[in-house]
CSV table of C-alpha atoms in Angstrom, one decimal:
chain,number,residue,atom,x,y,z
A,1,UNK,CA,0.1,0.0,0.1
A,2,UNK,CA,2.3,2.9,-1.2
A,3,UNK,CA,1.7,6.4,-2.0
A,4,UNK,CA,1.3,6.8,-6.0
A,5,UNK,CA,4.1,9.6,-5.6
A,6,UNK,CA,1.8,12.2,-7.0
A,7,UNK,CA,2.2,14.5,-3.9
A,8,UNK,CA,4.4,15.0,-1.2
A,9,UNK,CA,4.6,12.4,1.7
A,10,UNK,CA,2.2,13.6,4.6
A,11,UNK,CA,0.4,12.1,7.6
A,12,UNK,CA,-2.1,10.2,5.2
A,13,UNK,CA,-1.4,8.5,2.0
A,14,UNK,CA,-4.3,8.7,-0.7
A,15,UNK,CA,-4.5,7.0,-4.1
A,16,UNK,CA,-7.2,5.6,-6.0
A,17,UNK,CA,-7.0,2.9,-8.7
A,18,UNK,CA,-9.2,0.6,-10.2
A,19,UNK,CA,-12.1,1.4,-8.0
A,20,UNK,CA,-10.0,1.1,-4.7
A,21,UNK,CA,-9.5,4.0,-2.7
A,22,UNK,CA,-6.3,3.3,-0.6
A,23,UNK,CA,-5.9,5.4,2.5
A,24,UNK,CA,-2.6,4.9,4.4
A,25,UNK,CA,-1.7,6.2,7.9
A,26,UNK,CA,1.8,7.4,7.4
A,27,UNK,CA,3.4,8.4,10.7
A,28,UNK,CA,5.4,5.2,11.1
A,29,UNK,CA,8.0,6.4,13.7
A,30,UNK,CA,4.8,7.1,15.9
A,31,UNK,CA,3.4,3.8,15.0
A,32,UNK,CA,0.7,6.0,13.2
A,33,UNK,CA,-0.6,7.4,16.4
A,34,UNK,CA,-3.7,9.4,15.6
A,35,UNK,CA,-3.4,13.3,15.2
A,36,UNK,CA,-6.3,15.4,14.7
A,37,UNK,CA,-5.3,16.3,11.1
A,38,UNK,CA,-5.1,12.5,10.4
A,39,UNK,CA,-8.5,11.9,12.0
A,40,UNK,CA,-10.0,14.9,10.1
A,41,UNK,CA,-8.1,14.0,6.8
A,42,UNK,CA,-9.7,10.2,6.9
A,43,UNK,CA,-12.9,11.4,7.9
A,44,UNK,CA,-13.0,13.7,4.9
A,45,UNK,CA,-11.8,11.3,2.3
A,46,UNK,CA,-14.7,8.7,3.6
A,47,UNK,CA,-17.4,11.1,3.4
A,48,UNK,CA,-16.2,12.4,0.1
A,49,UNK,CA,-16.0,8.8,-1.3
A,50,UNK,CA,-20.0,8.5,-0.8
A,51,UNK,CA,-20.3,10.7,-4.3
A,52,UNK,CA,-17.3,9.3,-6.1
A,53,UNK,CA,-18.2,7.2,-9.0
A,54,UNK,CA,-14.4,5.9,-9.3
A,55,UNK,CA,-14.6,4.5,-5.8
A,56,UNK,CA,-16.4,1.3,-5.3
A,57,UNK,CA,-14.3,0.2,-1.9
A,58,UNK,CA,-11.9,1.7,0.7
A,59,UNK,CA,-8.8,0.1,1.9
A,60,UNK,CA,-7.3,1.3,4.8
A,61,UNK,CA,-4.0,0.6,6.4
A,62,UNK,CA,-0.6,2.0,8.2
A,63,UNK,CA,2.7,2.3,6.9
A,64,UNK,CA,5.5,0.7,9.0
A,65,UNK,CA,5.1,-2.2,11.2
A,66,UNK,CA,1.7,-0.9,13.0
A,67,UNK,CA,-1.6,-0.3,12.0
A,68,UNK,CA,-2.3,2.6,14.3
A,69,UNK,CA,-1.2,3.1,18.2
A,70,UNK,CA,-4.2,5.1,19.2
A,71,UNK,CA,-4.4,8.7,19.9
A,72,UNK,CA,-1.0,10.6,19.9
A,73,UNK,CA,-0.8,11.1,23.9
A,74,UNK,CA,2.9,11.9,23.7
A,75,UNK,CA,4.5,14.8,25.2
A,76,UNK,CA,3.6,16.7,28.5
A,77,UNK,CA,0.6,18.5,27.5
A,78,UNK,CA,-1.6,15.4,26.3
A,79,UNK,CA,-3.9,15.8,28.7
A,80,UNK,CA,-5.0,19.4,28.2
A,81,UNK,CA,-4.9,18.9,24.5
A,82,UNK,CA,-7.2,15.9,24.7
A,83,UNK,CA,-11.0,17.0,25.5
A,84,UNK,CA,-14.4,16.3,24.1
A,85,UNK,CA,-13.1,17.8,20.7
A,86,UNK,CA,-11.0,14.8,20.1
A,87,UNK,CA,-13.9,12.5,20.9
A,88,UNK,CA,-16.1,14.3,18.4
A,89,UNK,CA,-13.4,13.6,15.7
A,90,UNK,CA,-13.0,9.9,16.3
A,91,UNK,CA,-16.9,9.7,16.5
A,92,UNK,CA,-17.1,11.6,13.0
A,93,UNK,CA,-14.5,8.9,11.6
A,94,UNK,CA,-16.1,6.1,13.0
A,95,UNK,CA,-19.7,7.0,11.8
A,96,UNK,CA,-18.0,7.8,8.4
A,97,UNK,CA,-16.8,4.2,8.0
A,98,UNK,CA,-20.1,2.8,8.9
A,99,UNK,CA,-22.1,5.1,7.1
A,100,UNK,CA,-20.2,4.7,3.6
A,101,UNK,CA,-22.4,2.8,1.4
A,102,UNK,CA,-19.3,1.2,0.3
A,103,UNK,CA,-17.1,-1.7,2.0
A,104,UNK,CA,-14.2,-0.5,3.9
A,105,UNK,CA,-11.7,-2.9,4.6
A,106,UNK,CA,-8.7,-2.7,7.1
A,107,UNK,CA,-5.4,-4.2,6.7
A,108,UNK,CA,-3.9,-4.8,10.0
A,109,UNK,CA,-0.4,-5.7,10.8
A,110,UNK,CA,1.2,-5.0,14.0
A,111,UNK,CA,-0.6,-2.9,16.9
A,112,UNK,CA,-4.2,-2.0,16.4
A,113,UNK,CA,-4.3,0.0,19.8
A,114,UNK,CA,-7.0,2.5,21.4
A,115,UNK,CA,-8.8,4.1,18.8
A,116,UNK,CA,-6.8,2.9,16.2
A,117,UNK,CA,-8.4,-0.7,17.4
A,118,UNK,CA,-11.8,1.1,17.5
A,119,UNK,CA,-11.0,2.2,13.8
A,120,UNK,CA,-10.2,-1.1,12.5
A,121,UNK,CA,-13.1,-3.1,14.5
A,122,UNK,CA,-15.5,-0.3,12.8
A,123,UNK,CA,-14.4,-1.5,8.9
A,124,UNK,CA,-16.4,-4.2,7.4
A,125,UNK,CA,-13.6,-6.5,7.1
A,126,UNK,CA,-10.3,-7.0,8.5
A,127,UNK,CA,-7.5,-8.6,7.2
A,128,UNK,CA,-5.1,-9.2,10.1
A,129,UNK,CA,-1.5,-10.5,9.9
A,130,UNK,CA,-0.5,-13.1,12.7
A,131,UNK,CA,1.8,-10.2,14.2
A,132,UNK,CA,-1.1,-7.9,14.4
A,133,UNK,CA,-2.3,-6.9,18.3
A,134,UNK,CA,-5.6,-5.5,19.0
A,135,UNK,CA,-5.6,-3.7,22.2
A,136,UNK,CA,-8.0,-1.4,24.0
A,137,UNK,CA,-5.3,0.1,25.8
A,138,UNK,CA,-7.8,3.0,27.4
A,139,UNK,CA,-7.6,1.8,31.2
A,140,UNK,CA,-3.8,1.9,31.1
A,141,UNK,CA,-4.1,5.8,31.2
A,142,UNK,CA,-7.3,6.0,33.1
A,143,UNK,CA,-9.8,6.2,30.5
A,144,UNK,CA,-12.4,4.0,29.1
A,145,UNK,CA,-13.0,2.6,25.4
A,146,UNK,CA,-14.2,5.1,22.6
A,147,UNK,CA,-14.7,5.3,18.9
A,148,UNK,CA,-17.9,2.9,19.2
A,149,UNK,CA,-15.7,0.0,20.5
A,150,UNK,CA,-17.9,-0.8,23.3
A,151,UNK,CA,-20.3,-1.4,20.7
A,152,UNK,CA,-18.3,-3.1,18.1
A,153,UNK,CA,-16.2,-5.4,20.2
A,154,UNK,CA,-19.1,-6.9,21.9
A,155,UNK,CA,-21.2,-7.4,19.2
A,156,UNK,CA,-18.2,-9.4,17.4
A,157,UNK,CA,-17.0,-11.3,20.6
A,158,UNK,CA,-19.7,-11.3,23.4
A,159,UNK,CA,-19.8,-9.6,26.6
A,160,UNK,CA,-17.2,-11.7,28.4
A,161,UNK,CA,-14.3,-11.2,26.1
A,162,UNK,CA,-15.2,-7.4,25.5
A,163,UNK,CA,-15.0,-7.1,29.3
A,164,UNK,CA,-11.6,-8.7,29.4
A,165,UNK,CA,-10.2,-6.4,26.8
A,166,UNK,CA,-11.5,-3.3,28.0
A,167,UNK,CA,-11.1,-3.8,31.7
A,168,UNK,CA,-7.8,-5.3,31.7
A,169,UNK,CA,-6.5,-4.0,28.5
A,170,UNK,CA,-5.2,-7.2,27.4
A,171,UNK,CA,-4.1,-7.4,23.7
A,172,UNK,CA,-5.2,-9.9,21.4
A,173,UNK,CA,-2.9,-11.5,18.9
A,174,UNK,CA,-4.1,-11.9,15.2
A,175,UNK,CA,-4.8,-15.4,15.6
A,176,UNK,CA,-6.8,-14.7,19.0
A,177,UNK,CA,-8.6,-12.2,17.3
A,178,UNK,CA,-9.6,-14.3,14.1
A,179,UNK,CA,-10.7,-17.3,16.7
A,180,UNK,CA,-12.7,-15.0,18.7
A,181,UNK,CA,-14.6,-13.8,15.4
A,182,UNK,CA,-13.1,-10.1,15.7
A,183,UNK,CA,-11.7,-10.1,12.3
A,184,UNK,CA,-12.8,-11.8,9.4
A,185,UNK,CA,-9.3,-12.8,7.8
A,186,UNK,CA,-5.6,-14.1,9.3
A,187,UNK,CA,-2.6,-14.3,7.1
A,188,UNK,CA,1.1,-14.8,7.8
A,189,UNK,CA,2.7,-11.2,7.5
A,190,UNK,CA,4.3,-11.6,4.6
A,191,UNK,CA,0.8,-12.3,2.8
A,192,UNK,CA,-1.1,-9.2,4.4
A,193,UNK,CA,-0.6,-6.8,1.4
A,194,UNK,CA,-1.4,-9.5,-1.4
A,195,UNK,CA,-4.5,-10.8,0.5
A,196,UNK,CA,-5.9,-7.5,1.1
A,197,UNK,CA,-5.5,-6.5,-2.3
A,198,UNK,CA,-7.1,-9.4,-3.6
A,199,UNK,CA,-10.1,-9.0,-0.8
A,200,UNK,CA,-10.5,-5.5,-2.6
A,201,UNK,CA,-10.2,-6.3,-6.0
A,202,UNK,CA,-13.0,-8.8,-5.6
A,203,UNK,CA,-15.3,-6.0,-3.7
A,204,UNK,CA,-14.5,-3.8,-6.5
A,205,UNK,CA,-15.7,-6.1,-9.5
A,206,UNK,CA,-18.9,-7.1,-7.2
A,207,UNK,CA,-22.2,-5.8,-7.3
A,208,UNK,CA,-22.0,-2.4,-5.7
A,209,UNK,CA,-26.0,-1.8,-5.0
A,210,UNK,CA,-26.1,-5.2,-3.4
A,211,UNK,CA,-23.0,-4.9,-1.4
A,212,UNK,CA,-24.1,-1.5,-0.1
A,213,UNK,CA,-27.7,-2.9,0.9
A,214,UNK,CA,-26.1,-6.2,2.5
A,215,UNK,CA,-23.8,-3.7,4.4
A,216,UNK,CA,-26.7,-1.7,5.7
A,217,UNK,CA,-28.6,-4.7,6.4
A,218,UNK,CA,-25.9,-6.7,8.6
A,219,UNK,CA,-24.9,-3.3,10.4
A,220,UNK,CA,-28.7,-2.6,11.4
A,221,UNK,CA,-28.6,-6.0,12.8
A,222,UNK,CA,-25.5,-6.2,14.8
A,223,UNK,CA,-24.7,-2.5,15.4
A,224,UNK,CA,-28.0,-1.3,16.5
A,225,UNK,CA,-26.3,-0.1,19.9
A,226,UNK,CA,-23.5,1.8,18.0
A,227,UNK,CA,-24.8,5.7,18.1
A,228,UNK,CA,-26.0,5.2,21.8
A,229,UNK,CA,-22.7,3.8,22.6
A,230,UNK,CA,-20.9,6.7,20.8
A,231,UNK,CA,-22.7,9.1,23.0
A,232,UNK,CA,-22.2,7.3,26.1
A,233,UNK,CA,-18.7,6.8,25.1
A,234,UNK,CA,-18.4,10.7,24.8
A,235,UNK,CA,-20.1,11.5,27.9
A,236,UNK,CA,-18.2,9.1,30.2
A,237,UNK,CA,-14.9,10.0,28.3
A,238,UNK,CA,-15.5,13.8,28.7
A,239,UNK,CA,-15.7,13.3,32.4
A,240,UNK,CA,-12.9,10.7,32.5
A,241,UNK,CA,-10.5,13.3,30.5
A,242,UNK,CA,-10.7,15.8,33.7
A,243,UNK,CA,-9.9,13.3,36.4
A,244,UNK,CA,-6.5,13.3,38.1
A,245,UNK,CA,-6.1,9.8,37.2
A,246,UNK,CA,-6.5,10.5,33.5
A,247,UNK,CA,-3.8,13.3,34.0
A,248,UNK,CA,-1.4,10.8,35.9
A,249,UNK,CA,-2.2,8.0,33.1
A,250,UNK,CA,-0.8,10.2,30.5
A,251,UNK,CA,2.1,11.3,32.2
A,252,UNK,CA,3.2,7.8,33.0
A,253,UNK,CA,3.0,7.0,29.5
A,254,UNK,CA,5.0,9.9,28.6
A,255,UNK,CA,7.7,9.3,31.0
A,256,UNK,CA,7.7,5.4,30.3
A,257,UNK,CA,6.5,4.3,34.0
A,258,UNK,CA,3.7,2.4,35.8
A,259,UNK,CA,0.8,5.0,37.0
A,260,UNK,CA,-0.6,5.4,40.1
A,261,UNK,CA,-4.3,5.6,40.2
A,262,UNK,CA,-6.0,7.2,43.4
A,263,UNK,CA,-9.5,7.3,42.1
A,264,UNK,CA,-9.3,10.9,41.9
């Protein structure tokens, strides 16, 4: 999944050929951690794809050895930077994936954590490499899952496994995620790009009206709680972001130490 070279390198690489819109998060040194600009650019591309006749399917991936490590909480000012606007951005992005009347495929190698995990699991199909790690890491920094993960994970793997991922922040490997029904495809690392391309080629050659109707029907049956979940997450996360525990969690992350949570 390489950029077509027509534009200078940016945090989001965009190309479209043969009916496939390829969106590649491009901050490999930061494991493609999500910035505000990257989030907005992704959402804009997905929203714009609705009206594009040259787009039949979207392929979402990350450059380097990761999909997306979650929100960019590096630096000492992360607690001040993250607020309800960051939640609104994440919700906009997830809604754009789900609402798009064309299939969205995630190719996941390496880490998909935090909102990166939420984004991957909002996609219609997920091609995961064995090296993939799906991690709802929010509890590690004093926060709760957002980006719709409280709905999409439970819809895929059930309440018990969703609670384990969310409360204990335990990662699932690619193999575990596939066995649990969290992802649709599991491949060896070296086959990730080829398999993802094969999947999107098949979708691009498929009947677009039937695929759109199928996506709507399956999502209506399985993600009925998505919009309420996004609102609950926004409300809960907005409160948690103002706590001492969240500030401590982000400081500890930046300082590479274990946080000391006090329930304040």
